[in-house]
mmCIF file of C-alpha atoms and ligand atoms in Angstrom:
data_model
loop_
_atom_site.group_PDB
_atom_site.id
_atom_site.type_symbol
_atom_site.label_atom_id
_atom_site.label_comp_id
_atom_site.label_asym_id
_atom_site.label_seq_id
_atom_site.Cartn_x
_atom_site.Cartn_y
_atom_site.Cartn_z
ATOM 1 C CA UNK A 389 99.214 97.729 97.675
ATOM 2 C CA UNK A 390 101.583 95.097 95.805
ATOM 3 C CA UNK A 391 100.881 95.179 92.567
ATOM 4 C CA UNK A 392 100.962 91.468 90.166
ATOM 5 C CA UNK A 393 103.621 92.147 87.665
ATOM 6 C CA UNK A 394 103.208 89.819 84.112
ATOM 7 C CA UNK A 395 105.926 87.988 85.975
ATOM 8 C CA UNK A 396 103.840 87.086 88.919
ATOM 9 C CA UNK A 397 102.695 83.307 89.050
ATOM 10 C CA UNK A 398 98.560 82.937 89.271
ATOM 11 C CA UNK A 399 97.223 81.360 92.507
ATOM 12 C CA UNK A 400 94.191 80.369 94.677
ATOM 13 C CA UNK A 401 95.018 80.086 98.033
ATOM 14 C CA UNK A 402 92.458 77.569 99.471
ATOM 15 C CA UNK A 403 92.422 77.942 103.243
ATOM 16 C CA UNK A 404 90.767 77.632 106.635
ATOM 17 C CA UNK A 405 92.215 80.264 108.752
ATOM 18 C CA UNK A 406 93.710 79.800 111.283
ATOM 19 C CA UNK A 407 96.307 82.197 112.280
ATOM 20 C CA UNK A 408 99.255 80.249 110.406
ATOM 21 C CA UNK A 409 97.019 80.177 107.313
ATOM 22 C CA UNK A 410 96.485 84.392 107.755
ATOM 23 C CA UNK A 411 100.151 84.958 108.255
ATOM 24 C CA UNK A 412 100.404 82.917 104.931
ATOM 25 C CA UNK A 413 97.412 85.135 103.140
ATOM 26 C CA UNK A 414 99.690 88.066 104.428
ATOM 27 C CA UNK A 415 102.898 87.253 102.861
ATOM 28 C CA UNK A 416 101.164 86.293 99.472
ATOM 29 C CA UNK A 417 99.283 89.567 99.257
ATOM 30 C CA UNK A 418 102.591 91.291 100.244
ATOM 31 C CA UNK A 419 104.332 89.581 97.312
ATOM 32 C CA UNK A 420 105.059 90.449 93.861
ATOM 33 C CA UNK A 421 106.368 87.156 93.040
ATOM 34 C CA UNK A 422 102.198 85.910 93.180
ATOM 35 C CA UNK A 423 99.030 87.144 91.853
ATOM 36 C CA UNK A 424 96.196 85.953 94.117
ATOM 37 C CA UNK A 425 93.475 85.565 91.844
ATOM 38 C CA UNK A 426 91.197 84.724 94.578
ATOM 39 C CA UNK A 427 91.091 83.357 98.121
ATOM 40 C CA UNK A 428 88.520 80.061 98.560
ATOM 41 C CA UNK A 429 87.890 79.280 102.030
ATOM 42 C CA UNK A 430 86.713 75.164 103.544
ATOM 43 C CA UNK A 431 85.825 74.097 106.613
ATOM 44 C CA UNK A 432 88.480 72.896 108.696
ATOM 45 C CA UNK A 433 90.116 74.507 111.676
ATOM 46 C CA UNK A 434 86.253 76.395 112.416
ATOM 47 C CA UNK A 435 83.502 75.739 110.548
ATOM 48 C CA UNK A 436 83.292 77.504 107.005
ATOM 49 C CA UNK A 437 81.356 80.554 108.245
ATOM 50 C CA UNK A 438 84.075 81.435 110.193
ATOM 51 C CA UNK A 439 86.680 80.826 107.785
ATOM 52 C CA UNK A 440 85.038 82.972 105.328
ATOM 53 C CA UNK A 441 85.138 85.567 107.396
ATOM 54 C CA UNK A 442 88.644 85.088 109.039
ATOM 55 C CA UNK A 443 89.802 84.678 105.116
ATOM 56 C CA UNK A 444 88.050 88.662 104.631
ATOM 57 C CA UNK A 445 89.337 89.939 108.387
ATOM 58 C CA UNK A 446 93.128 89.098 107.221
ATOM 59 C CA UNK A 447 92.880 90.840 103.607
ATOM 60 C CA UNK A 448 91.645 93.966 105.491
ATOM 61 C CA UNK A 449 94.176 93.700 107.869
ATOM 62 C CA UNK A 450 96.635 93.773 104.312
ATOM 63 C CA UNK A 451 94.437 96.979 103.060
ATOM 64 C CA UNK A 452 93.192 94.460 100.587
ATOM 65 C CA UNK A 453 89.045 94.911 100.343
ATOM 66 C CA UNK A 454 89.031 94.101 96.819
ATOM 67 C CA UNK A 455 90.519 90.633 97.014
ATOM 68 C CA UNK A 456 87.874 87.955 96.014
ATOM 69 C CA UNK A 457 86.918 85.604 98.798
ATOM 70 C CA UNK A 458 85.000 82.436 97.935
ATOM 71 C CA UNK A 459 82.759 79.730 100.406
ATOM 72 C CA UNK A 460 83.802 77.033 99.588
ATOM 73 C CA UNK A 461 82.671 73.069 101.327
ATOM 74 C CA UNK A 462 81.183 72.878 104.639
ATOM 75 C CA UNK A 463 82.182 69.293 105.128
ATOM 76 C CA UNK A 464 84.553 67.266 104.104
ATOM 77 C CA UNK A 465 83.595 64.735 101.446
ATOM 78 C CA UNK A 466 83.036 61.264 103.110
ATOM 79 C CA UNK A 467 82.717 62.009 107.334
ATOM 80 C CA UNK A 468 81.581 64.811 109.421
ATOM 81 C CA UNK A 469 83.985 67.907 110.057
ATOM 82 C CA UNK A 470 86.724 67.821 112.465
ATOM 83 C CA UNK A 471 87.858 71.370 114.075
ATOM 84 C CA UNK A 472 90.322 72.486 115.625
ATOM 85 C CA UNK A 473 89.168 74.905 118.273
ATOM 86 C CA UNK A 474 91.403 73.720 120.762
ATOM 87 C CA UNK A 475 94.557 75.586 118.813
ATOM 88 C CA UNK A 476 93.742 77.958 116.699
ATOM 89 C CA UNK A 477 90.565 79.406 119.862
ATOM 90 C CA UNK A 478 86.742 79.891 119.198
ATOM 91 C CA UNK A 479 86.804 82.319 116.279
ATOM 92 C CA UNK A 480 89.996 80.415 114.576
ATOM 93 C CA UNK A 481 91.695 83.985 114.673
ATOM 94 C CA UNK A 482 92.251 84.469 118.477
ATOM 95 C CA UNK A 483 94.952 86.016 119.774
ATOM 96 C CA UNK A 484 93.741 89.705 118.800
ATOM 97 C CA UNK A 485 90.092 91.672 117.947
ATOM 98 C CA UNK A 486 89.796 92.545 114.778
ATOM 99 C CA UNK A 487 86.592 94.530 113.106
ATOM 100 C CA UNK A 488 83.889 92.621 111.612
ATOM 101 C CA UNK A 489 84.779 92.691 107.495
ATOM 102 C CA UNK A 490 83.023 94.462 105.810
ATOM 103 C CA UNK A 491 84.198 93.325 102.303
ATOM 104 C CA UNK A 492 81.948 90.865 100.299
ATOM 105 C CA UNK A 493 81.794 87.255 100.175
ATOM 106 C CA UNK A 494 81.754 86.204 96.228
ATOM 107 C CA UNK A 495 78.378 84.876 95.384
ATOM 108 C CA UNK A 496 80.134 82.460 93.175
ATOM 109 C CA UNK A 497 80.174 78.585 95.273
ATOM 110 C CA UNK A 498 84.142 78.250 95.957
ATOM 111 C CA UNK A 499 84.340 75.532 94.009
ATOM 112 C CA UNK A 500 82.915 77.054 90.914
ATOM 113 C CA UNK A 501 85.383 79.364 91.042
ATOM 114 C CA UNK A 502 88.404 77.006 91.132
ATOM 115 C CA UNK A 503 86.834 75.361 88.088
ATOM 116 C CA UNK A 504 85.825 78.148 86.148
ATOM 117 C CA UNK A 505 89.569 79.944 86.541
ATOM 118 C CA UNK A 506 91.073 76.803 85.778
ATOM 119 C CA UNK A 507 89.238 76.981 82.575
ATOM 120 C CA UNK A 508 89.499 80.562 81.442
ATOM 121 C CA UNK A 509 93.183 81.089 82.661
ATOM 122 C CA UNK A 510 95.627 79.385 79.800
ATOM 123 C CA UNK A 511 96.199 76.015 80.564
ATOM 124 C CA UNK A 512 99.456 75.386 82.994
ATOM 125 C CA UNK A 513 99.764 78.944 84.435
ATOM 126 C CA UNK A 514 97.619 79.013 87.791
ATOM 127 C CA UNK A 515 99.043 77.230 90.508
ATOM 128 C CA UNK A 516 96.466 75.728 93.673
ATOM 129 C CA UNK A 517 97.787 76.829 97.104
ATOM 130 C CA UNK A 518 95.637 74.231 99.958
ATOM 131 C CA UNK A 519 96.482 75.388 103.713
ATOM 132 C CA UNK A 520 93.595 73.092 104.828
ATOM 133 C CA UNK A 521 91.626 70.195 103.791
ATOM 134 C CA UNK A 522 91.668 69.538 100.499
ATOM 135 C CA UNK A 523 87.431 69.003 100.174
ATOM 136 C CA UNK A 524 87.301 71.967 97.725
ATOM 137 C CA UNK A 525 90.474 71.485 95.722
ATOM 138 C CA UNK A 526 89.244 67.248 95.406
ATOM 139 C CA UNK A 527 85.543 68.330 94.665
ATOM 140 C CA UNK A 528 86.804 70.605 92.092
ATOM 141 C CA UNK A 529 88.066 67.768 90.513
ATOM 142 C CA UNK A 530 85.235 65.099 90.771
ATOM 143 C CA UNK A 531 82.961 67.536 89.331
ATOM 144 C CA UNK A 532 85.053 69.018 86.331
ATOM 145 C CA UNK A 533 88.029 66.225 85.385
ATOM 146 C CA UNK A 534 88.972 68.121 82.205
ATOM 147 C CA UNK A 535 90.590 71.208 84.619
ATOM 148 C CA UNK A 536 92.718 68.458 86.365
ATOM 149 C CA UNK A 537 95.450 68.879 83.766
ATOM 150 C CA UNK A 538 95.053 72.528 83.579
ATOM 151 C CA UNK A 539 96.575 73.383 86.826
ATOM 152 C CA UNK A 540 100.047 74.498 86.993
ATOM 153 C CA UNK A 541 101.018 72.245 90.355
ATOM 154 C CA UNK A 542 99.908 72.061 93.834
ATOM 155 C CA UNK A 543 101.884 73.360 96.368
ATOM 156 C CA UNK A 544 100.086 72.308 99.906
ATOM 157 C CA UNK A 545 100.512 72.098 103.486
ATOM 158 C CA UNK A 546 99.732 68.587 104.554
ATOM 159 C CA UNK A 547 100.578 65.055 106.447
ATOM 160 C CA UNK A 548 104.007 63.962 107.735
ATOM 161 C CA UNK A 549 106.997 61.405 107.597
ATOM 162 C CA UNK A 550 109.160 61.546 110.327
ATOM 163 C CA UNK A 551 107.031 63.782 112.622
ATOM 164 C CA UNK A 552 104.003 61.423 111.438
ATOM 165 C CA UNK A 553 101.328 63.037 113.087
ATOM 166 C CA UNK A 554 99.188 65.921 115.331
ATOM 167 C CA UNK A 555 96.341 65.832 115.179
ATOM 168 C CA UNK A 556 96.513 61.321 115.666
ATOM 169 C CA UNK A 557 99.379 59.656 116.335
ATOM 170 C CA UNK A 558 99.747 58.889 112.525
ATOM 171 C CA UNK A 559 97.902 62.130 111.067
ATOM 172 C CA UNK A 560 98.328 65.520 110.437
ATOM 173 C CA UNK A 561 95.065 67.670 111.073
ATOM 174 C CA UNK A 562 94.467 68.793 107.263
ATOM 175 C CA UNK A 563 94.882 65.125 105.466
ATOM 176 C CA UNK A 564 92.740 63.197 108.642
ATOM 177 C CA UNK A 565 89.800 66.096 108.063
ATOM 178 C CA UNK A 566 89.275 64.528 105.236
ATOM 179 C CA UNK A 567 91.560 61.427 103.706
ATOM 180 C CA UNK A 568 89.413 61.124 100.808
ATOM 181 C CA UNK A 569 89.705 64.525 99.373
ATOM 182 C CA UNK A 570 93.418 63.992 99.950
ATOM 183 C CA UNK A 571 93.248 60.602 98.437
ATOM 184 C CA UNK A 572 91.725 61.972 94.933
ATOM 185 C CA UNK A 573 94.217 64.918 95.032
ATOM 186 C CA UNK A 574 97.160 62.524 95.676
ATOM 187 C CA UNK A 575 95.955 60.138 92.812
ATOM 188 C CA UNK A 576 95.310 63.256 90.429
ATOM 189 C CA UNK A 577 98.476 63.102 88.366
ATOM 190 C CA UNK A 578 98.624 67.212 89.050
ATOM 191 C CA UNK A 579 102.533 68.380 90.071
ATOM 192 C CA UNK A 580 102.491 68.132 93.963
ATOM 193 C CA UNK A 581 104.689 69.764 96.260
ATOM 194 C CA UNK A 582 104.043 68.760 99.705
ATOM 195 C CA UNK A 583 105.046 70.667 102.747
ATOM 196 C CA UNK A 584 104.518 68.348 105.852
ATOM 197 C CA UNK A 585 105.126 68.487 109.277
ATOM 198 C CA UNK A 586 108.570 67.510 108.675
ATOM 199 C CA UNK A 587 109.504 70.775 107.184
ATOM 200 C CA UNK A 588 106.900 73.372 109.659
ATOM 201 C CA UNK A 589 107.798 71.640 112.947
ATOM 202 C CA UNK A 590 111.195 73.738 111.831
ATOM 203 C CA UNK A 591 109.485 77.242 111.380
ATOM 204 C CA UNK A 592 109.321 77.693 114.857
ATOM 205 C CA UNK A 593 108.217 81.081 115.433
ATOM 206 C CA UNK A 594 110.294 82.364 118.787
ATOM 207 C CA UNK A 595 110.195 85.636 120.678
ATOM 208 C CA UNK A 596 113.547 86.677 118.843
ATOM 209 C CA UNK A 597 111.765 86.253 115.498
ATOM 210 C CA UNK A 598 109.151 88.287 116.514
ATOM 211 C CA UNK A 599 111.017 91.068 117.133
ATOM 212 C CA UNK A 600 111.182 93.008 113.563
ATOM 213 C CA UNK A 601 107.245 93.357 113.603
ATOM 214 C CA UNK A 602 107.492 95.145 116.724
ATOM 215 C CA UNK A 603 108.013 97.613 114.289
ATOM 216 C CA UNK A 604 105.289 96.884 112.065
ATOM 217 C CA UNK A 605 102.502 99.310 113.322
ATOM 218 C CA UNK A 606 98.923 97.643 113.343
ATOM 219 C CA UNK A 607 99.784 94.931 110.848
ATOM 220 C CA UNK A 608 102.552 93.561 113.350
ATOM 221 C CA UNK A 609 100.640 93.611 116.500
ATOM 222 C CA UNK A 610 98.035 91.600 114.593
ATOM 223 C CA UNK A 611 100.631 89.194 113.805
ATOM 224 C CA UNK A 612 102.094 89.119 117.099
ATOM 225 C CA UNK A 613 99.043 89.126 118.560
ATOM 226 C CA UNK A 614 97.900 85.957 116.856
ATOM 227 C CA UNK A 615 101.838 84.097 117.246
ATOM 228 C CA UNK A 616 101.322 85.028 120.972
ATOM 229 C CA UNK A 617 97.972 82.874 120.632
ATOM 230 C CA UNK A 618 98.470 79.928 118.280
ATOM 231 C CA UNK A 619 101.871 79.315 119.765
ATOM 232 C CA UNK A 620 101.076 78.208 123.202
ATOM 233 C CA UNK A 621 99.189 74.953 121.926
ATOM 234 C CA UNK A 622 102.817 73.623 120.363
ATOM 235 C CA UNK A 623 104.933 75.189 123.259
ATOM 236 C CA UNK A 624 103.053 73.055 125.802
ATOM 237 C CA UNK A 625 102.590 69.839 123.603
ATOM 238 C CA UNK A 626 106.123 69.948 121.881
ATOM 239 C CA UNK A 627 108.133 71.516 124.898
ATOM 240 C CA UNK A 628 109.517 73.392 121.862
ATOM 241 C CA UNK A 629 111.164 77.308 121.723
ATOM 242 C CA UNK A 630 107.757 78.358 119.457
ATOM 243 C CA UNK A 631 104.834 77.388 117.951
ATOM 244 C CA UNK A 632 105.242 75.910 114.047
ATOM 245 C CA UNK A 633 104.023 77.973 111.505
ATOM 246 C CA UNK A 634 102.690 75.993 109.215
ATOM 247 C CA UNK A 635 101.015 77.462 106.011
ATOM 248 C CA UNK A 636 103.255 80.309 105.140
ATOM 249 C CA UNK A 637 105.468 77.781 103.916
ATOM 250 C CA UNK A 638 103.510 77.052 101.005
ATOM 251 C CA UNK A 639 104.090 80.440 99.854
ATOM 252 C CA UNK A 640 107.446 80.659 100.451
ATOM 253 C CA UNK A 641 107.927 77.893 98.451
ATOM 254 C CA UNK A 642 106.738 79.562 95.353
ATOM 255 C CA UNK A 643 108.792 82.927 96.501
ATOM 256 C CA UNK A 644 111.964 81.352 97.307
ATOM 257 C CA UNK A 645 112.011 77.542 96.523
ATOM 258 C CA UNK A 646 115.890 77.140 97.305
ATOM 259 C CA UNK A 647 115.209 77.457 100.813
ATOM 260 C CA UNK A 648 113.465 74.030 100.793
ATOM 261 C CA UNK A 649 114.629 70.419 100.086
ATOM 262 C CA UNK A 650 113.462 67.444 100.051
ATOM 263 C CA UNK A 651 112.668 64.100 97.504
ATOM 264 C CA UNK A 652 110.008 63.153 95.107
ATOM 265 C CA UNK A 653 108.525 60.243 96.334
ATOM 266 C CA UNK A 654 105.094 58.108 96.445
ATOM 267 C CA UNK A 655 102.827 59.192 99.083
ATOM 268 C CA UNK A 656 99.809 57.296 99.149
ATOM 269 C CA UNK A 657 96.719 58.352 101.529
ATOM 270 C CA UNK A 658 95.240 55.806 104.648
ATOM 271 C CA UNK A 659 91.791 56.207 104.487
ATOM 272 C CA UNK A 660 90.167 52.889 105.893
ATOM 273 C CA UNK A 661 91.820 52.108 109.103
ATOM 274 C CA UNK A 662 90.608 53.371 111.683
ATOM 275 C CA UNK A 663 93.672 53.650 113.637
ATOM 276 C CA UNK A 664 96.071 55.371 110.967
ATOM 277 C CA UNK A 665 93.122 57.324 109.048
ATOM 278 C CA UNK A 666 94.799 60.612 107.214
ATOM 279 C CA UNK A 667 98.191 58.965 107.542
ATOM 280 C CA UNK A 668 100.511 60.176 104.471
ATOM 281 C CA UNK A 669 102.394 57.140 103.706
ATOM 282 C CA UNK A 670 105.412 58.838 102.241
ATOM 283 C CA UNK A 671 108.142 56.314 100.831
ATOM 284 C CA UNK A 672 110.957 57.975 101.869
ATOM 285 C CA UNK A 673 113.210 55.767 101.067
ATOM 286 C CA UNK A 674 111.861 54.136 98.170
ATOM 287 C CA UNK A 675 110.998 50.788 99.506
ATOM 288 C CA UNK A 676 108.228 50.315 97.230
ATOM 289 C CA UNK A 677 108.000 50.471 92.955
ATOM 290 C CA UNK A 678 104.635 52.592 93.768
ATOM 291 C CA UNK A 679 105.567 55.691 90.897
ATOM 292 C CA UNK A 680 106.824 59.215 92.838
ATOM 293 C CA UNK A 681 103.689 62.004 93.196
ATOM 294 C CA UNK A 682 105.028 64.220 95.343
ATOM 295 C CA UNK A 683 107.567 66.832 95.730
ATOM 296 C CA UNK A 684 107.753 65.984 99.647
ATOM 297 C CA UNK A 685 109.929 68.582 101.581
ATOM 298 C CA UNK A 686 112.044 67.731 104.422
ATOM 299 C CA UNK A 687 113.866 70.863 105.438
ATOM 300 C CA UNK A 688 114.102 74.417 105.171
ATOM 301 C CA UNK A 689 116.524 77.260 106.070
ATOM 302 C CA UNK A 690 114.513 78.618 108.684
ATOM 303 C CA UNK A 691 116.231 82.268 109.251
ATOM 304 C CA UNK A 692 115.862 82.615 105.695
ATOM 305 C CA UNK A 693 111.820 81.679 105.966
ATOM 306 C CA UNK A 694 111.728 84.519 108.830
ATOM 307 C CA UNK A 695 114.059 87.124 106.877
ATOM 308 C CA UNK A 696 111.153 86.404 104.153
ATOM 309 C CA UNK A 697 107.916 87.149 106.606
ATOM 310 C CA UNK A 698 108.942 89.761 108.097
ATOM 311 C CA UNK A 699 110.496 91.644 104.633
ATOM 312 C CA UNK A 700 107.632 91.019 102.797
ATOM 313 C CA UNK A 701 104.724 91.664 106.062
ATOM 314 C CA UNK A 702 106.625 95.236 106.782
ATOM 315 C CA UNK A 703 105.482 96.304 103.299
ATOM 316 C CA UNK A 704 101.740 95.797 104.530
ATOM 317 C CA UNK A 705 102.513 98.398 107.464
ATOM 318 C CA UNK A 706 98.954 100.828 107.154
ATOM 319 C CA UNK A 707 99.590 102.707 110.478
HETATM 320 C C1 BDR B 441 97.606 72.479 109.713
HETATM 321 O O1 BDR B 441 96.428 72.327 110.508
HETATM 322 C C2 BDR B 441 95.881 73.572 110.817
HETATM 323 O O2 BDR B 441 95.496 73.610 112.154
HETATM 324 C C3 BDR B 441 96.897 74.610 110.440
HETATM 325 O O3 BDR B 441 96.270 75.786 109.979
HETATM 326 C C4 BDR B 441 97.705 73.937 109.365
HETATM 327 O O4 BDR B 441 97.119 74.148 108.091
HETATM 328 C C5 BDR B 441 98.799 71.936 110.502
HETATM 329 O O5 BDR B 441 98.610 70.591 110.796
HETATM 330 CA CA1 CA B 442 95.366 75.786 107.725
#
C-alpha cells in the first residue's frame, strides 16, 4: 500500500468511471506525491449506481478496501443525464470482469463530504480532482459558498480549444453533461487548471505503451484489459494509433506538472444555445479583456505521461 507522507497534497477525486477515470484512481492511489482523502463518484459516463461501484471495483483492484467512496448526484443540475455507454460499454468498466466490491459505500451524501472536508481540513491544503461532470463539485458550492475559498485549486479534465469537441461538434462529454455545473465552477474564483481535449487527444495509449504492464500480474491485465476496450471507440472515430486517455492526466499534473504547458486564459461556459451547449470558450489568444480563470493546458510530453503510469501502476502489482 502507498502510504501519504506529510508531504503528500490532500485530494478528492470526483469521478464517473470509466476506464480512463480508473486508470487515473490507479495512479493516484499508487502515488506518494497525493493523499486521497476520499473518492466521490456522479453520474456521467453510467448512471451513478454504476459509478459507485466501478469507483469501489478499481480501489480493490489497487488492494485499497479502506479507501472512502462517496454517491454523489444522480443528475446533473439543470437537464436530464447524458451517458456514455457507447465508449466506455454497459457497465462503464468493460473491457475485463472484475468481482462484485465488496467494500462499503460511505453513508455520507457525496456532496456532504466535499463540504464537510473542505471545512475541517485547514483552509488552502485540499485540492478537488473532477474526471466527470462537475454536478457534485458545483452543488458543493451552491449549497456551502463559504468552502469556495477553502479549496486549494481545481485540477479537472474538461472541454476543448483546438480539438473543440466529442461528444458535439463544439463539446466535450464532461462540460455538455452538464454546462451549468461547469458554468458555476468556471465563475467560482477557485485556482483552475484545465486539462482539455487539447492536451488527452495526445495521451494516446498504443500497443507499444502497453507493453510494460504485460508485466504487471493481475493489476496490468485489468488495465490492458480495459485500454483494449475503451480504445476502439477513438481508433475508429479518430483513425488515430490509440485511444486518448483522458483523466489520468489530472493526476499527473499534480505528480509531475513540468510535463504540461499551456496559458492562463478566460474560459467562459455555453450553456443556452442549443447548438454549441457545453462549449468551453477558451480565449486562447486573448481576444477579449474577459479576466484569465483557467490554467488551460495545451500539451504534454507524452512518453514522460506513460514512463509515469506504468512506474507508478507496477507498484500496485498484488499477484
Ligand atoms: C471525458 O469523458 C469521459 O467519457 C471520460 O471518462 C473523460 O472524463 C472525455 O471527454
Ligand atoms: Ca471521466
Amino acid at each position: 500500500m502507498t502510504q501519504a507522507t506529510p508531504l503528500s497534497r490532500k485530494i478528492i477525486i470526483d469521478t464517473d468511471p470509466g476506464q480512463d477515470d480508473a486508470v487515473g484512481i490507479l495512479l493516484a492511489l499508487a502515488s506518494p506525491e497525493v493523499d486521497v482523502l476520499g473518492i466521490t463518484a456522479v453520474a456521467g459516463n453510467v448512471p451513478l449506481a454504476l459509478t459507485v461501484k466501478n469507483a469501489r471495483k478499481v480501489c480493490e483492484v489497487a488492494g485499497r478496501g479502506d479507501v472512502l467512496v462517496f454517491a454523489g448526484c444522480d443528475k446533473p443540475i439543470a437537464k436530464a443525464l447524458i451517458t456514455a455507454e457507447h465508449v466506455h460499454g454497459k457497465s462503464g468498466l468493460d473491457g475485463i470482469e472484475l468481482p462484485e466490491p465488496e467494500m462499503p459505500v460511505q453513508d455520507k451524501h457525496g456532496v456532504d463530504f466535499i463540504i464537510d472536508t473542505l471545512r475541517s481540513e485547514p483552509s488552502g491544503t485540499v485540492t478537488l480532482c473532477p474526471m466527470g461532470p462537475l454536478t457534485n463539485i458545483a452543488t458543493a458550492f451552491e449549497r456551502a459558498p463559504d468552502v469556495i475559498e477553502r479549496v486549494q485549486e481545481i485540477v479537472l479534465m474538461g472541454g476543448a480549444y483546438f480539438e473543440v469537441g466529442n461528444i458535439t461538434p463544439a463539446a466535450e462529454f464532461n462540460i455538455y453533461v452538464d454546462p451549468e455545473a461547469a458554468d458555476i465552477v468556471f465563475k467560482s474564483g477557485v485556482k483552475l487548471t484545465v486539462m482539455p481535449l487539447d492536451v488527452t487527444h495526445k495521451a494516446l495509449v498504443t500497443q507499444e505503451r502497453l507493453i510494460p504492464f504485460k508485466d504487471m500480474g493481475h493489476v496490468g491485465a485489468v488495465v490492458i484489459g480495459w485500454m483494449d476496450f475503451f480504445e476502439r471507440f477513438d481508433i475508429e472515430k479518430y483513425g488515430s494509433a490509440g485511444g486518448p486517455l483522458h483523466d489520468p492526466t489530472v493526476i499527473a499534473y499534480l505528480i509531475k506538472p513540468d510535463m504540461f504547458s499551456g496559458r492562463f486564459i478566460n474560459v467562459a461556459i455555453e450553456t443556452q444555445s442549443e447548438l454549441t451547449r457545453g462549449m468551453t470558450v477558451a480565449d486562447w489568444w486573448g481576444v477579449t479583456d474577459r479576466a484569465p480563470n483557467a490554467m488551460f493546458m495545451g500539451d504534454l510530453d507524452a512518453d514522460a505521461f506513460f514512463a509515469l503510469l506504468s512506474e507508478r501502476i507496477a507498484t500496485l502489482q498484488t499477484t
